[in-house]
Amino acid sequence: MALLEPHAFPHRHLLTIEGLSPDDITMLLDLSESYVAQNRQLDKKQSVLRGRTQFNLFFESSTRTRTSFEIAGKRLGADTINMSAEGSAIKKGETLIDTAMTLNAMQPDVLVVRHPESGAVALLAQKVDCAVINAGDGSHAHPTQALLDALTIRRRKGRLAGLVVAICGDILHSRVARSNIELLTIMGARVRVVAPPTLLPSAIERLGVEVHHDMRRGLEDCDIVMMLRLQTERMQGAFVPSIREYYHFYGLDYVKLAVAKDDALIMHPGPMNRGVEIDTDVADDIHRSVIREQVEMGVAVRMACLHVLAGTRRNEPTGRL
Ligand code: CP
């Protein structure tokens, strides 16, 4: 694969979708597309990141994001090092910033960071010389998830502009919802959010979305149904009367899906809670559900992000040791 021009992606980090232009997003999706093809070949290896060092710092649990970033780095030829809070000096009381500055001294080219606190990844990015990719911070942002969702939609529907996308469930605690709302509106899609009032942030309309509390109205004639997990780990107190009642009103089943377009796609970022936000048969419907495809796209999108951030420029030390 040919090297990109250094200024093809005019951003030092990828912390949020906000601030990206339609051209930035289109360029990342086009590059990801080439990696989808590459990843389906027997030989998946590239040398775009040969000699580069990638640290994956996961201070919160992850299956999809962590493994796909590791695979992505390895397929591009980078040296990838994984670190979690468990087993690191954070357990001995070292701060996040001291940890970042310690790793910075080892001359990495890119840090991929997941953290339970909103804003922690942006703070860390101010302290290091290399590129930083946000792999999910609190309920704030998950930009690579939005990019992989967009790639999945674009491959199936041929476009993003003009599509009606219903994002349903726990919007309040969801970084996936925030990043998807930003990306989809930048690219000209119409976004609806569908949730009980207790699971919506105040003034969500300001993000340019339609708000619905009823699944029938929210899903009517939509092209995409994106379901979200109830993030009980971020909840203090009860946000829904019971799981049974939540499923009755907001769980996606074939009855609720019937009002969407006949060819509406079903998406879920994972991890799924079957029987809570989605019926198990709907989740596994090979004609409608693209949940497994989202996972595949995740590797390609993360390869593209690593490529543009770590493959096109050298570190420029700023003396932050
Ligand atoms: N979608 C997502 O971020 O999944 P993981 O928590 O498994 O990374």
mmCIF file of C-alpha atoms and ligand atoms in Angstrom:
data_model
loop_
_atom_site.group_PDB
_atom_site.id
_atom_site.type_symbol
_atom_site.label_atom_id
_atom_site.label_comp_id
_atom_site.label_asym_id
_atom_site.label_seq_id
_atom_site.Cartn_x
_atom_site.Cartn_y
_atom_site.Cartn_z
ATOM 1 C CA MET A 1 0.000 0.000 0.000
ATOM 2 C CA ALA A 2 1.339 3.436 -0.962
ATOM 3 C CA LEU A 3 2.186 5.842 1.840
ATOM 4 C CA LEU A 4 -0.258 8.716 2.297
ATOM 5 C CA GLU A 5 0.864 12.288 2.045
ATOM 6 C CA PRO A 6 1.756 13.523 5.573
ATOM 7 C CA HIS A 7 -1.041 16.082 5.499
ATOM 8 C CA ALA A 8 -3.734 13.752 4.184
ATOM 9 C CA PHE A 9 -5.177 13.733 7.707
ATOM 10 C CA PRO A 10 -4.505 17.152 9.244
ATOM 11 C CA HIS A 11 -4.933 16.136 12.889
ATOM 12 C CA ARG A 12 -2.322 15.088 15.424
ATOM 13 C CA HIS A 13 -4.692 12.879 17.455
ATOM 14 C CA LEU A 14 -8.077 11.185 17.100
ATOM 15 C CA LEU A 15 -9.891 12.108 20.302
ATOM 16 C CA THR A 16 -13.431 12.835 19.070
ATOM 17 C CA ILE A 17 -15.377 12.939 15.820
ATOM 18 C CA GLU A 18 -16.131 16.603 16.471
ATOM 19 C CA GLY A 19 -13.619 18.653 14.499
ATOM 20 C CA LEU A 20 -13.335 16.181 11.620
ATOM 21 C CA SER A 21 -14.525 17.402 8.225
ATOM 22 C CA PRO A 22 -16.602 15.348 5.778
ATOM 23 C CA ASP A 23 -13.383 14.994 3.728
ATOM 24 C CA ASP A 24 -11.439 13.669 6.752
ATOM 25 C CA ILE A 25 -14.143 11.091 7.425
ATOM 26 C CA THR A 26 -14.452 10.090 3.772
ATOM 27 C CA MET A 27 -10.671 9.680 3.501
ATOM 28 C CA LEU A 28 -10.609 7.416 6.596
ATOM 29 C CA LEU A 29 -13.514 5.337 5.291
ATOM 30 C CA ASP A 30 -11.909 4.996 1.843
ATOM 31 C CA LEU A 31 -8.608 3.896 3.377
ATOM 32 C CA SER A 32 -10.471 1.476 5.670
ATOM 33 C CA GLU A 33 -12.179 0.012 2.617
ATOM 34 C CA SER A 34 -8.810 -0.927 1.136
ATOM 35 C CA TYR A 35 -7.915 -2.670 4.401
ATOM 36 C CA VAL A 36 -11.169 -4.680 4.338
ATOM 37 C CA ALA A 37 -9.976 -6.231 1.079
ATOM 38 C CA GLN A 38 -6.464 -6.748 2.478
ATOM 39 C CA ASN A 39 -7.826 -8.421 5.628
ATOM 40 C CA ARG A 40 -9.744 -10.977 3.554
ATOM 41 C CA GLN A 41 -6.555 -12.215 1.889
ATOM 42 C CA LEU A 42 -4.406 -15.033 3.223
ATOM 43 C CA ASP A 43 -1.437 -12.715 3.696
ATOM 44 C CA LYS A 44 -2.735 -9.796 5.765
ATOM 45 C CA LYS A 45 0.590 -8.227 6.604
ATOM 46 C CA GLN A 46 1.695 -4.712 5.593
ATOM 47 C CA SER A 47 4.812 -2.755 6.500
ATOM 48 C CA VAL A 48 3.312 0.744 6.760
ATOM 49 C CA LEU A 49 4.131 0.874 10.498
ATOM 50 C CA ARG A 50 7.360 -1.131 10.449
ATOM 51 C CA GLY A 51 9.672 0.280 13.106
ATOM 52 C CA ARG A 52 6.816 2.104 14.870
ATOM 53 C CA THR A 53 5.796 1.420 18.452
ATOM 54 C CA GLN A 54 2.139 1.262 19.505
ATOM 55 C CA PHE A 55 1.062 1.162 23.149
ATOM 56 C CA ASN A 56 -2.494 -0.014 23.858
ATOM 57 C CA LEU A 57 -3.463 1.287 27.301
ATOM 58 C CA PHE A 58 -6.790 -0.097 28.466
ATOM 59 C CA PHE A 59 -7.889 1.149 31.876
ATOM 60 C CA GLU A 60 -11.401 -0.239 31.324
ATOM 61 C CA SER A 61 -12.497 -3.654 30.045
ATOM 62 C CA SER A 62 -12.821 -4.303 26.322
ATOM 63 C CA THR A 63 -13.027 -7.247 23.959
ATOM 64 C CA ARG A 64 -13.617 -5.779 20.486
ATOM 65 C CA THR A 65 -11.684 -2.512 20.639
ATOM 66 C CA ARG A 66 -8.600 -3.842 22.389
ATOM 67 C CA THR A 67 -8.149 -6.936 20.250
ATOM 68 C CA SER A 68 -8.893 -5.118 16.989
ATOM 69 C CA PHE A 69 -6.364 -2.371 17.750
ATOM 70 C CA GLU A 70 -3.769 -5.037 18.529
ATOM 71 C CA ILE A 71 -4.519 -6.977 15.346
ATOM 72 C CA ALA A 72 -4.581 -3.719 13.355
ATOM 73 C CA GLY A 73 -1.145 -2.653 14.609
ATOM 74 C CA LYS A 74 0.352 -6.095 14.005
ATOM 75 C CA ARG A 75 -1.064 -6.316 10.482
ATOM 76 C CA LEU A 76 0.566 -2.964 9.714
ATOM 77 C CA GLY A 77 3.914 -4.158 11.036
ATOM 78 C CA ALA A 78 4.062 -2.108 14.272
ATOM 79 C CA ASP A 79 5.492 -3.347 17.553
ATOM 80 C CA THR A 80 2.383 -3.458 19.753
ATOM 81 C CA ILE A 81 2.518 -3.450 23.547
ATOM 82 C CA ASN A 82 -0.611 -3.972 25.642
ATOM 83 C CA MET A 83 -1.059 -2.546 29.118
ATOM 84 C CA SER A 84 -4.025 -2.593 31.492
ATOM 85 C CA ALA A 85 -4.509 -0.971 34.890
ATOM 86 C CA GLU A 86 -4.241 -4.441 36.428
ATOM 87 C CA GLY A 87 -0.558 -5.307 36.466
ATOM 88 C CA SER A 88 0.643 -1.729 35.931
ATOM 89 C CA ALA A 89 2.151 0.733 38.424
ATOM 90 C CA ILE A 90 -1.251 2.459 38.568
ATOM 91 C CA LYS A 91 -2.075 -0.270 41.097
ATOM 92 C CA LYS A 92 0.786 1.156 43.216
ATOM 93 C CA GLY A 93 -0.667 4.662 43.101
ATOM 94 C CA GLU A 94 1.041 6.105 40.012
ATOM 95 C CA THR A 95 -1.169 8.705 38.336
ATOM 96 C CA LEU A 96 -2.413 8.500 34.764
ATOM 97 C CA ILE A 97 -0.252 11.467 33.793
ATOM 98 C CA ASP A 98 2.902 10.005 35.357
ATOM 99 C CA THR A 99 2.147 6.739 33.584
ATOM 100 C CA ALA A 100 1.749 8.577 30.272
ATOM 101 C CA MET A 101 4.968 10.531 30.718
ATOM 102 C CA THR A 102 6.832 7.356 31.656
ATOM 103 C CA LEU A 103 5.654 5.633 28.495
ATOM 104 C CA ASN A 104 6.361 8.784 26.481
ATOM 105 C CA ALA A 105 10.017 8.503 27.472
ATOM 106 C CA MET A 106 10.144 5.178 25.596
ATOM 107 C CA GLN A 107 9.517 7.041 22.290
ATOM 108 C CA PRO A 108 6.239 5.445 21.203
ATOM 109 C CA ASP A 109 4.639 6.568 17.937
ATOM 110 C CA VAL A 110 1.031 6.091 18.970
ATOM 111 C CA LEU A 111 -0.911 5.518 22.189
ATOM 112 C CA VAL A 112 -4.354 3.896 22.023
ATOM 113 C CA VAL A 113 -6.159 4.677 25.266
ATOM 114 C CA ARG A 114 -9.418 3.604 26.886
ATOM 115 C CA HIS A 115 -10.338 5.146 30.224
ATOM 116 C CA PRO A 116 -13.498 5.159 32.388
ATOM 117 C CA GLU A 117 -13.377 8.946 32.922
ATOM 118 C CA SER A 118 -14.647 11.346 30.257
ATOM 119 C CA GLY A 119 -11.835 13.691 29.222
ATOM 120 C CA ALA A 120 -8.991 11.533 30.546
ATOM 121 C CA VAL A 121 -7.685 10.643 27.078
ATOM 122 C CA ALA A 122 -7.604 14.288 25.942
ATOM 123 C CA LEU A 123 -5.720 15.205 29.121
ATOM 124 C CA LEU A 124 -3.170 12.477 28.485
ATOM 125 C CA ALA A 125 -2.757 13.631 24.871
ATOM 126 C CA GLN A 126 -1.512 17.005 26.138
ATOM 127 C CA LYS A 127 1.356 15.303 27.964
ATOM 128 C CA VAL A 128 2.899 13.141 25.249
ATOM 129 C CA ASP A 129 4.772 13.720 22.005
ATOM 130 C CA CYS A 130 3.130 10.995 19.941
ATOM 131 C CA ALA A 131 -0.312 10.538 18.387
ATOM 132 C CA VAL A 132 -3.131 9.487 20.719
ATOM 133 C CA ILE A 133 -6.251 7.581 19.691
ATOM 134 C CA ASN A 134 -9.259 7.607 21.991
ATOM 135 C CA ALA A 135 -10.513 4.028 22.336
ATOM 136 C CA GLY A 136 -13.422 5.199 24.497
ATOM 137 C CA ASP A 137 -13.458 7.618 27.448
ATOM 138 C CA GLY A 138 -16.306 7.420 29.956
ATOM 139 C CA SER A 139 -19.595 8.428 28.367
ATOM 140 C CA HIS A 140 -17.844 11.033 26.187
ATOM 141 C CA ALA A 141 -16.502 9.656 22.903
ATOM 142 C CA HIS A 142 -15.638 6.497 20.965
ATOM 143 C CA PRO A 143 -14.577 7.817 17.572
ATOM 144 C CA THR A 144 -13.340 4.576 16.017
ATOM 145 C CA GLN A 145 -16.669 2.909 16.857
ATOM 146 C CA ALA A 146 -18.520 5.641 14.952
ATOM 147 C CA LEU A 147 -16.138 5.227 12.016
ATOM 148 C CA LEU A 148 -16.602 1.458 11.886
ATOM 149 C CA ASP A 149 -20.372 1.875 12.119
ATOM 150 C CA ALA A 150 -20.252 4.381 9.260
ATOM 151 C CA LEU A 151 -18.125 2.024 7.163
ATOM 152 C CA THR A 152 -20.592 -0.820 7.794
ATOM 153 C CA ILE A 153 -23.534 1.376 6.780
ATOM 154 C CA ARG A 154 -21.795 2.829 3.730
ATOM 155 C CA ARG A 155 -20.832 -0.622 2.434
ATOM 156 C CA ARG A 156 -24.420 -1.894 2.769
ATOM 157 C CA LYS A 157 -26.338 1.228 1.712
ATOM 158 C CA GLY A 158 -23.795 2.881 -0.580
ATOM 159 C CA ARG A 159 -24.039 6.230 1.219
ATOM 160 C CA LEU A 160 -24.594 7.953 4.550
ATOM 161 C CA ALA A 161 -26.252 11.193 3.436
ATOM 162 C CA GLY A 162 -30.033 11.142 3.602
ATOM 163 C CA LEU A 163 -30.341 7.901 5.587
ATOM 164 C CA VAL A 164 -32.574 7.829 8.669
ATOM 165 C CA VAL A 165 -30.730 6.267 11.600
ATOM 166 C CA ALA A 166 -32.533 5.431 14.857
ATOM 167 C CA ILE A 167 -30.184 5.107 17.848
ATOM 168 C CA CYS A 168 -32.113 3.364 20.617
ATOM 169 C CA GLY A 169 -31.575 2.689 24.304
ATOM 170 C CA ASP A 170 -29.222 4.088 26.906
ATOM 171 C CA ILE A 171 -28.199 7.299 25.131
ATOM 172 C CA LEU A 172 -27.364 9.013 28.428
ATOM 173 C CA HIS A 173 -24.337 6.861 29.254
ATOM 174 C CA SER A 174 -23.273 6.073 25.685
ATOM 175 C CA ARG A 175 -20.070 7.396 24.128
ATOM 176 C CA VAL A 176 -21.024 5.336 21.070
ATOM 177 C CA ALA A 177 -24.240 7.350 20.684
ATOM 178 C CA ARG A 178 -22.413 10.676 21.006
ATOM 179 C CA SER A 179 -19.749 9.826 18.450
ATOM 180 C CA ASN A 180 -22.300 8.337 16.054
ATOM 181 C CA ILE A 181 -24.572 11.390 16.311
ATOM 182 C CA GLU A 182 -21.591 13.626 15.493
ATOM 183 C CA LEU A 183 -20.369 11.564 12.565
ATOM 184 C CA LEU A 184 -23.750 10.842 11.016
ATOM 185 C CA THR A 185 -24.886 14.469 11.173
ATOM 186 C CA ILE A 186 -21.553 15.685 9.704
ATOM 187 C CA MET A 187 -22.114 13.243 6.821
ATOM 188 C CA GLY A 188 -25.706 14.330 6.205
ATOM 189 C CA ALA A 189 -27.716 11.492 7.756
ATOM 190 C CA ARG A 190 -30.871 12.158 9.817
ATOM 191 C CA VAL A 191 -30.491 10.861 13.350
ATOM 192 C CA ARG A 192 -33.291 9.944 15.750
ATOM 193 C CA VAL A 193 -32.691 8.983 19.355
ATOM 194 C CA VAL A 194 -35.237 6.674 20.968
ATOM 195 C CA ALA A 195 -35.197 6.187 24.739
ATOM 196 C CA PRO A 196 -37.140 6.725 27.942
ATOM 197 C CA PRO A 197 -36.652 10.279 29.307
ATOM 198 C CA THR A 198 -34.466 8.901 32.121
ATOM 199 C CA LEU A 199 -31.920 7.625 29.590
ATOM 200 C CA LEU A 200 -31.557 10.808 27.537
ATOM 201 C CA PRO A 201 -29.141 13.663 28.296
ATOM 202 C CA SER A 202 -30.813 17.013 28.791
ATOM 203 C CA ALA A 203 -30.894 19.253 25.693
ATOM 204 C CA ILE A 204 -29.966 16.368 23.393
ATOM 205 C CA GLU A 205 -31.942 18.159 20.638
ATOM 206 C CA ARG A 206 -29.079 20.650 20.414
ATOM 207 C CA LEU A 207 -27.021 17.922 18.751
ATOM 208 C CA GLY A 208 -29.404 18.093 15.795
ATOM 209 C CA VAL A 209 -31.332 14.869 16.495
ATOM 210 C CA GLU A 210 -35.042 14.053 16.618
ATOM 211 C CA VAL A 211 -36.095 12.759 20.037
ATOM 212 C CA HIS A 212 -38.592 9.919 20.475
ATOM 213 C CA HIS A 213 -39.755 8.058 23.554
ATOM 214 C CA ASP A 214 -41.798 5.523 21.635
ATOM 215 C CA MET A 215 -40.126 2.789 19.554
ATOM 216 C CA ARG A 216 -42.972 2.642 17.025
ATOM 217 C CA ARG A 217 -42.583 6.313 16.152
ATOM 218 C CA GLY A 218 -38.807 6.311 16.406
ATOM 219 C CA LEU A 219 -38.319 3.319 14.106
ATOM 220 C CA GLU A 220 -40.965 4.254 11.540
ATOM 221 C CA ASP A 221 -39.467 4.076 8.011
ATOM 222 C CA CYS A 222 -35.890 4.227 9.300
ATOM 223 C CA ASP A 223 -32.975 2.741 7.328
ATOM 224 C CA ILE A 224 -30.815 1.771 10.294
ATOM 225 C CA VAL A 225 -31.724 0.586 13.810
ATOM 226 C CA MET A 226 -28.759 0.942 16.141
ATOM 227 C CA MET A 227 -29.368 -0.659 19.557
ATOM 228 C CA LEU A 228 -27.395 0.231 22.689
ATOM 229 C CA ARG A 229 -26.705 -1.671 25.881
ATOM 230 C CA LEU A 230 -27.986 -0.503 29.252
ATOM 231 C CA GLN A 231 -24.698 0.598 30.847
ATOM 232 C CA THR A 232 -25.477 -0.457 34.396
ATOM 233 C CA GLU A 233 -21.814 -0.024 35.373
ATOM 234 C CA ARG A 234 -22.213 3.742 34.885
ATOM 235 C CA MET A 235 -25.562 3.943 36.729
ATOM 236 C CA GLN A 236 -26.040 4.893 40.333
ATOM 237 C CA GLY A 237 -29.654 4.156 41.220
ATOM 238 C CA ALA A 238 -32.495 2.924 39.021
ATOM 239 C CA PHE A 239 -32.935 4.420 35.557
ATOM 240 C CA VAL A 240 -35.610 1.920 34.451
ATOM 241 C CA PRO A 241 -38.395 0.351 36.552
ATOM 242 C CA SER A 242 -37.273 -3.204 35.698
ATOM 243 C CA ILE A 243 -35.406 -5.057 32.956
ATOM 244 C CA ARG A 244 -38.655 -6.849 32.031
ATOM 245 C CA GLU A 245 -40.510 -3.570 31.540
ATOM 246 C CA TYR A 246 -37.560 -2.024 29.684
ATOM 247 C CA TYR A 247 -37.475 -4.947 27.267
ATOM 248 C CA HIS A 248 -41.245 -4.710 26.773
ATOM 249 C CA PHE A 249 -41.065 -1.045 25.719
ATOM 250 C CA TYR A 250 -37.553 -0.664 24.274
ATOM 251 C CA GLY A 251 -36.171 -4.133 23.485
ATOM 252 C CA LEU A 252 -35.893 -4.650 19.710
ATOM 253 C CA ASP A 253 -38.069 -7.554 18.546
ATOM 254 C CA TYR A 254 -39.699 -8.341 15.207
ATOM 255 C CA VAL A 255 -42.924 -6.560 16.175
ATOM 256 C CA LYS A 256 -41.149 -3.237 16.805
ATOM 257 C CA LEU A 257 -38.862 -3.751 13.795
ATOM 258 C CA ALA A 258 -41.891 -4.153 11.483
ATOM 259 C CA VAL A 259 -42.384 -0.361 11.197
ATOM 260 C CA ALA A 260 -38.811 0.213 9.950
ATOM 261 C CA LYS A 261 -38.048 -0.054 6.227
ATOM 262 C CA ASP A 262 -38.117 -3.648 4.947
ATOM 263 C CA ASP A 263 -34.382 -3.494 4.299
ATOM 264 C CA ALA A 264 -33.483 -1.672 7.538
ATOM 265 C CA LEU A 265 -30.212 -2.897 9.030
ATOM 266 C CA ILE A 266 -29.846 -3.894 12.679
ATOM 267 C CA MET A 267 -26.674 -2.755 14.410
ATOM 268 C CA HIS A 268 -25.211 -3.039 17.902
ATOM 269 C CA PRO A 269 -21.711 -1.969 18.999
ATOM 270 C CA GLY A 270 -21.498 -4.840 21.515
ATOM 271 C CA PRO A 271 -21.315 -6.187 24.051
ATOM 272 C CA MET A 272 -24.980 -7.215 23.689
ATOM 273 C CA ASN A 273 -27.340 -8.128 26.471
ATOM 274 C CA ARG A 274 -29.744 -10.507 24.743
ATOM 275 C CA GLY A 275 -33.278 -10.269 26.055
ATOM 276 C CA VAL A 276 -32.597 -6.797 27.539
ATOM 277 C CA GLU A 277 -32.177 -4.374 24.613
ATOM 278 C CA ILE A 278 -32.465 -6.910 21.775
ATOM 279 C CA ASP A 279 -34.252 -10.170 21.064
ATOM 280 C CA THR A 280 -31.822 -12.986 20.392
ATOM 281 C CA ASP A 281 -33.406 -14.009 17.041
ATOM 282 C CA VAL A 282 -33.295 -10.400 15.795
ATOM 283 C CA ALA A 283 -29.642 -10.080 16.819
ATOM 284 C CA ASP A 284 -28.757 -13.247 14.893
ATOM 285 C CA ASP A 285 -30.939 -12.579 11.830
ATOM 286 C CA ILE A 286 -28.521 -13.130 8.948
ATOM 287 C CA HIS A 287 -30.659 -11.061 6.570
ATOM 288 C CA ARG A 288 -30.983 -7.963 8.771
ATOM 289 C CA SER A 289 -28.285 -7.946 11.451
ATOM 290 C CA VAL A 290 -24.802 -6.609 10.580
ATOM 291 C CA ILE A 291 -23.417 -6.940 14.091
ATOM 292 C CA ARG A 292 -20.657 -9.397 13.088
ATOM 293 C CA GLU A 293 -19.793 -7.218 10.087
ATOM 294 C CA GLN A 294 -19.316 -4.269 12.457
ATOM 295 C CA VAL A 295 -16.629 -6.276 14.238
ATOM 296 C CA GLU A 296 -14.863 -7.040 10.950
ATOM 297 C CA MET A 297 -14.995 -3.369 9.938
ATOM 298 C CA GLY A 298 -13.479 -2.460 13.300
ATOM 299 C CA VAL A 299 -10.123 -3.982 12.350
ATOM 300 C CA ALA A 300 -10.016 -2.168 8.990
ATOM 301 C CA VAL A 301 -11.002 1.183 10.496
ATOM 302 C CA ARG A 302 -8.389 0.896 13.233
ATOM 303 C CA MET A 303 -5.737 0.047 10.632
ATOM 304 C CA ALA A 304 -6.693 3.206 8.740
ATOM 305 C CA CYS A 305 -6.549 5.345 11.900
ATOM 306 C CA LEU A 306 -3.168 3.938 12.921
ATOM 307 C CA HIS A 307 -1.884 4.423 9.373
ATOM 308 C CA VAL A 308 -2.815 8.111 9.126
ATOM 309 C CA LEU A 309 -1.671 8.991 12.647
ATOM 310 C CA ALA A 310 1.469 6.903 13.065
ATOM 311 C CA GLY A 311 2.478 6.055 9.506
ATOM 312 C CA THR A 312 2.834 9.487 8.014
ATOM 313 C CA ARG A 313 4.843 11.568 10.451
ATOM 314 C CA ARG A 314 7.763 11.348 12.791
ATOM 315 C CA ASN A 315 7.550 12.153 16.462
ATOM 316 C CA GLU A 316 8.527 15.712 17.203
ATOM 317 C CA PRO A 317 9.772 15.676 20.790
ATOM 318 C CA THR A 318 8.649 18.690 22.780
ATOM 319 C CA GLY A 319 10.876 18.097 25.786
ATOM 320 C CA ARG A 320 8.058 16.880 28.008
ATOM 321 C CA LEU A 321 10.188 14.387 29.954
HETATM 322 N N1 CP B 1 -17.959 -1.730 21.141
HETATM 323 C C1 CP B 1 -16.963 -1.764 22.050
HETATM 324 O O1 CP B 1 -16.323 -0.747 22.357
HETATM 325 O O2 CP B 1 -16.762 -3.004 22.569
HETATM 326 P P1 CP B 1 -15.632 -3.380 23.641
HETATM 327 O O3 CP B 1 -16.021 -2.734 24.942
HETATM 328 O O4 CP B 1 -15.642 -4.893 23.711
HETATM 329 O O5 CP B 1 -14.337 -2.840 23.148
#
